[in-house]
mmCIF file of C-alpha atoms in Angstrom:
data_model
loop_
_atom_site.group_PDB
_atom_site.id
_atom_site.type_symbol
_atom_site.label_atom_id
_atom_site.label_comp_id
_atom_site.label_asym_id
_atom_site.label_seq_id
_atom_site.Cartn_x
_atom_site.Cartn_y
_atom_site.Cartn_z
ATOM 1 C CA UNK A 1 -17.644 -8.563 -30.725
ATOM 2 C CA UNK A 2 -20.794 -10.381 -29.595
ATOM 3 C CA UNK A 3 -20.810 -11.148 -25.874
ATOM 4 C CA UNK A 4 -22.589 -14.090 -24.339
ATOM 5 C CA UNK A 5 -25.198 -13.809 -21.586
ATOM 6 C CA UNK A 6 -22.499 -14.501 -19.021
ATOM 7 C CA UNK A 7 -20.372 -11.679 -20.377
ATOM 8 C CA UNK A 8 -23.243 -9.204 -20.190
ATOM 9 C CA UNK A 9 -23.987 -10.255 -16.605
ATOM 10 C CA UNK A 10 -20.353 -9.734 -15.667
ATOM 11 C CA UNK A 11 -20.327 -6.320 -17.310
ATOM 12 C CA UNK A 12 -23.405 -5.301 -15.308
ATOM 13 C CA UNK A 13 -21.769 -6.463 -12.091
ATOM 14 C CA UNK A 14 -18.593 -4.525 -12.885
ATOM 15 C CA UNK A 15 -20.532 -1.329 -13.608
ATOM 16 C CA UNK A 16 -22.515 -1.577 -10.373
ATOM 17 C CA UNK A 17 -19.360 -2.296 -8.388
ATOM 18 C CA UNK A 18 -17.554 0.654 -9.957
ATOM 19 C CA UNK A 19 -20.507 2.952 -9.240
ATOM 20 C CA UNK A 20 -20.620 1.793 -5.631
ATOM 21 C CA UNK A 21 -16.858 2.277 -5.235
ATOM 22 C CA UNK A 22 -17.044 5.849 -6.558
ATOM 23 C CA UNK A 23 -19.980 6.673 -4.273
ATOM 24 C CA UNK A 24 -18.090 5.200 -1.324
ATOM 25 C CA UNK A 25 -15.063 7.401 -2.052
ATOM 26 C CA UNK A 26 -17.269 10.492 -2.296
ATOM 27 C CA UNK A 27 -18.983 9.570 0.977
ATOM 28 C CA UNK A 28 -15.641 9.431 2.776
ATOM 29 C CA UNK A 29 -14.627 12.874 1.533
ATOM 30 C CA UNK A 30 -17.934 14.667 2.149
ATOM 31 C CA UNK A 31 -18.264 16.457 5.519
ATOM 32 C CA UNK A 32 -22.069 16.107 5.644
ATOM 33 C CA UNK A 33 -22.174 13.079 7.922
ATOM 34 C CA UNK A 34 -23.986 15.056 10.635
ATOM 35 C CA UNK A 35 -25.833 18.358 10.462
ATOM 36 C CA UNK A 36 -26.826 20.752 13.213
ATOM 37 C CA UNK A 37 -29.227 23.696 12.910
ATOM 38 C CA UNK A 38 -29.269 26.317 15.646
ATOM 39 C CA UNK A 39 -32.688 27.641 16.616
ATOM 40 C CA UNK A 40 -31.210 30.972 17.750
ATOM 41 C CA UNK A 41 -29.546 31.541 14.393
ATOM 42 C CA UNK A 42 -31.322 29.765 11.561
ATOM 43 C CA UNK A 43 -28.886 31.186 9.015
ATOM 44 C CA UNK A 44 -26.052 29.115 10.514
ATOM 45 C CA UNK A 45 -25.650 25.368 9.940
ATOM 46 C CA UNK A 46 -22.961 23.098 11.358
ATOM 47 C CA UNK A 47 -21.840 19.963 9.573
ATOM 48 C CA UNK A 48 -19.423 17.247 10.672
ATOM 49 C CA UNK A 49 -17.612 14.577 8.666
ATOM 50 C CA UNK A 50 -14.818 12.091 9.158
ATOM 51 C CA UNK A 51 -12.038 14.591 8.530
ATOM 52 C CA UNK A 52 -13.352 18.062 9.353
ATOM 53 C CA UNK A 53 -16.155 20.149 10.802
ATOM 54 C CA UNK A 54 -17.672 23.065 8.913
ATOM 55 C CA UNK A 55 -20.017 25.940 9.603
ATOM 56 C CA UNK A 56 -22.158 27.339 6.823
ATOM 57 C CA UNK A 57 -23.306 30.957 7.057
ATOM 58 C CA UNK A 58 -25.289 32.654 4.324
ATOM 59 C CA UNK A 59 -23.332 35.888 4.594
ATOM 60 C CA UNK A 60 -19.820 34.489 5.082
ATOM 61 C CA UNK A 61 -20.047 31.115 3.313
ATOM 62 C CA UNK A 62 -18.662 27.775 4.448
ATOM 63 C CA UNK A 63 -15.646 27.647 6.758
ATOM 64 C CA UNK A 64 -14.104 24.253 7.542
ATOM 65 C CA UNK A 65 -11.491 23.146 10.041
ATOM 66 C CA UNK A 66 -9.858 19.740 10.153
ATOM 67 C CA UNK A 67 -9.745 17.666 13.313
ATOM 68 C CA UNK A 68 -6.478 18.107 15.141
ATOM 69 C CA UNK A 69 -6.303 14.630 16.663
ATOM 70 C CA UNK A 70 -7.677 11.275 15.656
ATOM 71 C CA UNK A 71 -8.130 10.222 19.287
ATOM 72 C CA UNK A 72 -10.297 13.262 20.026
ATOM 73 C CA UNK A 73 -13.031 11.984 17.695
ATOM 74 C CA UNK A 74 -16.005 9.944 18.926
ATOM 75 C CA UNK A 75 -15.567 6.193 18.717
ATOM 76 C CA UNK A 76 -17.969 5.767 15.814
ATOM 77 C CA UNK A 77 -16.048 8.297 13.710
ATOM 78 C CA UNK A 78 -12.714 6.672 14.503
ATOM 79 C CA UNK A 79 -13.923 3.255 13.387
ATOM 80 C CA UNK A 80 -15.669 4.784 10.375
ATOM 81 C CA UNK A 81 -12.411 6.276 9.132
ATOM 82 C CA UNK A 82 -10.633 2.930 9.245
ATOM 83 C CA UNK A 83 -13.463 0.916 7.710
ATOM 84 C CA UNK A 84 -14.162 3.379 4.903
ATOM 85 C CA UNK A 85 -10.502 3.419 3.850
ATOM 86 C CA UNK A 86 -10.470 -0.396 3.992
ATOM 87 C CA UNK A 87 -13.619 -0.423 1.852
ATOM 88 C CA UNK A 88 -11.854 1.589 -0.857
ATOM 89 C CA UNK A 89 -8.960 -0.870 -0.963
ATOM 90 C CA UNK A 90 -11.205 -3.929 -1.060
ATOM 91 C CA UNK A 91 -13.439 -2.418 -3.739
ATOM 92 C CA UNK A 92 -10.543 -1.430 -5.988
ATOM 93 C CA UNK A 93 -8.850 -4.831 -5.646
ATOM 94 C CA UNK A 94 -12.151 -6.566 -6.348
ATOM 95 C CA UNK A 95 -12.648 -4.503 -9.506
ATOM 96 C CA UNK A 96 -9.187 -5.409 -10.797
ATOM 97 C CA UNK A 97 -9.540 -9.143 -10.099
ATOM 98 C CA UNK A 98 -13.095 -9.471 -11.417
ATOM 99 C CA UNK A 99 -12.171 -7.408 -14.476
ATOM 100 C CA UNK A 100 -9.322 -9.808 -15.298
ATOM 101 C CA UNK A 101 -11.662 -12.762 -14.758
ATOM 102 C CA UNK A 102 -14.448 -11.473 -16.994
ATOM 103 C CA UNK A 103 -14.961 -12.010 -20.704
ATOM 104 C CA UNK A 104 -14.095 -8.369 -21.329
ATOM 105 C CA UNK A 105 -10.448 -9.196 -20.609
ATOM 106 C CA UNK A 106 -9.117 -11.481 -23.350
ATOM 107 C CA UNK A 107 -5.722 -13.086 -22.822
ATOM 108 C CA UNK A 108 -4.848 -16.407 -24.408
ATOM 109 C CA UNK A 109 -2.639 -17.604 -21.543
ATOM 110 C CA UNK A 110 -5.383 -17.416 -18.879
ATOM 111 C CA UNK A 111 -7.450 -20.594 -18.621
ATOM 112 C CA UNK A 112 -11.211 -20.251 -18.158
ATOM 113 C CA UNK A 113 -11.071 -22.035 -14.776
ATOM 114 C CA UNK A 114 -8.558 -19.519 -13.458
ATOM 115 C CA UNK A 115 -10.669 -16.634 -14.819
ATOM 116 C CA UNK A 116 -13.715 -18.022 -13.036
ATOM 117 C CA UNK A 117 -11.795 -18.087 -9.759
ATOM 118 C CA UNK A 118 -10.649 -14.504 -10.285
ATOM 119 C CA UNK A 119 -14.234 -13.405 -10.895
ATOM 120 C CA UNK A 120 -15.419 -15.261 -7.787
ATOM 121 C CA UNK A 121 -12.695 -13.696 -5.653
ATOM 122 C CA UNK A 122 -13.429 -10.238 -7.060
ATOM 123 C CA UNK A 123 -17.137 -10.588 -6.317
ATOM 124 C CA UNK A 124 -16.379 -11.688 -2.761
ATOM 125 C CA UNK A 125 -14.157 -8.644 -2.244
ATOM 126 C CA UNK A 126 -16.918 -6.368 -3.528
ATOM 127 C CA UNK A 127 -19.341 -7.916 -1.041
ATOM 128 C CA UNK A 128 -16.770 -7.337 1.722
ATOM 129 C CA UNK A 129 -16.398 -3.718 0.592
ATOM 130 C CA UNK A 130 -20.167 -3.377 0.867
ATOM 131 C CA UNK A 131 -20.099 -4.612 4.467
ATOM 132 C CA UNK A 132 -17.252 -2.260 5.426
ATOM 133 C CA UNK A 133 -19.238 0.633 3.942
ATOM 134 C CA UNK A 134 -22.668 -0.112 5.390
ATOM 135 C CA UNK A 135 -21.397 -0.835 8.898
ATOM 136 C CA UNK A 136 -19.769 2.570 9.663
ATOM 137 C CA UNK A 137 -22.562 4.517 7.977
ATOM 138 C CA UNK A 138 -25.203 2.635 9.953
ATOM 139 C CA UNK A 139 -23.218 2.997 13.179
ATOM 140 C CA UNK A 140 -22.988 6.776 12.798
ATOM 141 C CA UNK A 141 -26.727 6.878 12.045
ATOM 142 C CA UNK A 142 -27.460 4.789 15.157
ATOM 143 C CA UNK A 143 -25.293 7.055 17.337
ATOM 144 C CA UNK A 144 -27.068 10.107 15.939
ATOM 145 C CA UNK A 145 -30.502 8.663 16.737
ATOM 146 C CA UNK A 146 -29.348 7.590 20.205
ATOM 147 C CA UNK A 147 -28.077 11.075 21.067
ATOM 148 C CA UNK A 148 -31.123 12.740 19.532
ATOM 149 C CA UNK A 149 -33.557 10.859 21.789
ATOM 150 C CA UNK A 150 -31.339 10.884 24.881
ATOM 151 C CA UNK A 151 -33.446 12.116 27.821
ATOM 152 C CA UNK A 152 -30.384 12.989 29.881
ATOM 153 C CA UNK A 153 -29.507 15.845 27.494
ATOM 154 C CA UNK A 154 -31.432 19.062 28.139
ATOM 155 C CA UNK A 155 -33.924 20.071 25.489
ATOM 156 C CA UNK A 156 -32.262 23.419 24.923
ATOM 157 C CA UNK A 157 -29.111 21.690 23.669
ATOM 158 C CA UNK A 158 -29.093 21.379 19.842
ATOM 159 C CA UNK A 159 -29.184 17.860 18.447
ATOM 160 C CA UNK A 160 -27.253 16.443 15.517
ATOM 161 C CA UNK A 161 -29.258 15.019 12.617
ATOM 162 C CA UNK A 162 -28.565 12.886 9.541
ATOM 163 C CA UNK A 163 -26.403 14.367 6.802
ATOM 164 C CA UNK A 164 -26.569 13.749 3.070
ATOM 165 C CA UNK A 165 -23.366 11.672 3.173
ATOM 166 C CA UNK A 166 -25.131 8.934 5.129
ATOM 167 C CA UNK A 167 -27.718 8.416 2.388
ATOM 168 C CA UNK A 168 -24.980 8.344 -0.237
ATOM 169 C CA UNK A 169 -23.077 5.796 1.859
ATOM 170 C CA UNK A 170 -26.112 3.521 2.063
ATOM 171 C CA UNK A 171 -26.524 3.749 -1.703
ATOM 172 C CA UNK A 172 -22.827 2.927 -2.177
ATOM 173 C CA UNK A 173 -23.129 -0.155 0.037
ATOM 174 C CA UNK A 174 -26.170 -1.385 -1.891
ATOM 175 C CA UNK A 175 -24.425 -0.915 -5.252
ATOM 176 C CA UNK A 176 -21.344 -2.763 -4.033
ATOM 177 C CA UNK A 177 -23.453 -5.615 -2.666
ATOM 178 C CA UNK A 178 -25.447 -5.974 -5.889
ATOM 179 C CA UNK A 179 -22.305 -5.833 -8.024
ATOM 180 C CA UNK A 180 -20.534 -8.450 -5.920
ATOM 181 C CA UNK A 181 -23.517 -10.807 -5.899
ATOM 182 C CA UNK A 182 -23.943 -10.488 -9.667
ATOM 183 C CA UNK A 183 -20.259 -11.284 -10.220
ATOM 184 C CA UNK A 184 -20.526 -14.327 -7.960
ATOM 185 C CA UNK A 185 -23.719 -15.411 -9.754
ATOM 186 C CA UNK A 186 -21.971 -15.157 -13.131
ATOM 187 C CA UNK A 187 -19.525 -17.857 -12.034
ATOM 188 C CA UNK A 188 -22.429 -20.298 -11.648
ATOM 189 C CA UNK A 189 -23.441 -19.839 -15.291
ATOM 190 C CA UNK A 190 -20.783 -22.319 -16.413
ATOM 191 C CA UNK A 191 -17.801 -22.098 -18.697
ATOM 192 C CA UNK A 192 -17.820 -20.839 -22.213
ATOM 193 C CA UNK A 193 -18.602 -23.379 -24.902
ATOM 194 C CA UNK A 194 -16.709 -21.498 -27.597
ATOM 195 C CA UNK A 195 -12.938 -21.969 -27.335
ATOM 196 C CA UNK A 196 -10.628 -19.005 -27.396
ATOM 197 C CA UNK A 197 -9.557 -17.928 -30.899
ATOM 198 C CA UNK A 198 -5.957 -17.973 -29.716
ATOM 199 C CA UNK A 199 -6.173 -21.676 -28.899
ATOM 200 C CA UNK A 200 -8.165 -22.692 -31.963
ATOM 201 C CA UNK A 201 -5.047 -22.964 -34.134
ATOM 202 C CA UNK A 202 -3.309 -25.310 -31.699
ATOM 203 C CA UNK A 203 -6.267 -27.472 -30.806
ATOM 204 C CA UNK A 204 -7.775 -27.942 -34.266
ATOM 205 C CA UNK A 205 -7.429 -31.570 -35.474
ATOM 206 C CA UNK A 206 -5.524 -32.205 -38.686
ATOM 207 C CA UNK A 207 -7.647 -32.323 -41.788
ATOM 208 C CA UNK A 208 -8.142 -35.746 -43.343
ATOM 209 C CA UNK A 209 -8.765 -36.506 -46.986
ATOM 210 C CA UNK A 210 -11.818 -38.656 -47.578
ATOM 211 C CA UNK A 211 -10.740 -41.799 -49.512
ATOM 212 C CA UNK A 212 -12.511 -42.545 -52.751
ATOM 213 C CA UNK A 213 -14.935 -45.454 -52.767
ATOM 214 C CA UNK A 214 -13.863 -48.636 -54.625
ATOM 215 C CA UNK A 215 -16.369 -49.574 -57.320
ATOM 216 C CA UNK A 216 -14.811 -52.981 -58.178
ATOM 217 C CA UNK A 217 -13.437 -52.031 -61.656
ATOM 218 C CA UNK A 218 -9.816 -52.457 -62.733
ATOM 219 C CA UNK A 219 -7.820 -49.953 -64.720
ATOM 220 C CA UNK A 220 -4.556 -50.691 -66.539
ATOM 221 C CA UNK A 221 -1.979 -47.960 -66.314
ATOM 222 C CA UNK A 222 0.348 -47.832 -69.334
ATOM 223 C CA UNK A 223 4.031 -47.994 -68.512
ATOM 224 C CA UNK A 224 6.500 -45.587 -70.040
ATOM 225 C CA UNK A 225 8.305 -46.887 -73.129
ATOM 226 C CA UNK A 226 11.747 -46.026 -71.851
ATOM 227 C CA UNK A 227 11.313 -48.512 -69.002
ATOM 228 C CA UNK A 228 10.752 -51.402 -71.455
ATOM 229 C CA UNK A 229 14.160 -50.966 -73.006
#
């Protein structure tokens, strides 16, 4: 099946959106949102995520413990939990709607105008998922920088630093934003000029027989003999 330029653009937007959604899910699960290295014991590293805190020791390994209460978390982590879960829902719904509105999904009962609206709505949801991913990740990064350079905290107190999950979250937000914008841009490419093969049988005009040209000559047709009796 040969796809048009619009179909290839939609496929690229769907792939980027799916990649961003997967990266966003992995970011939510990973505990490496913040890292802390102790100067007294360099073989011990603390990491903190949205759901648990872990300590990594070279001799023992990694030991994690989940947070007992949601209200005991800092404000940025509380909001990050809610927004990241909302991002997963928006991204998945956007993938389903834009997938049904793309040329990859062929169904003879869906009109091209309705498919264009589905693709537009799906792209808008992917852009919203990008915003709900970039905002909590950036907020946690801002809080980490603020606490790191806080003069009121003594210098002997260890400081939290960026974790690998923050970089993955920024990448997820960029992928979701690019995928959503590409899906929205594909709507502006116009409708398909080729009608659906399912509708071709019903919309095809009836075939007409071309009449023969009259050359002005007359021809006598003999009558059957039984009619003369």
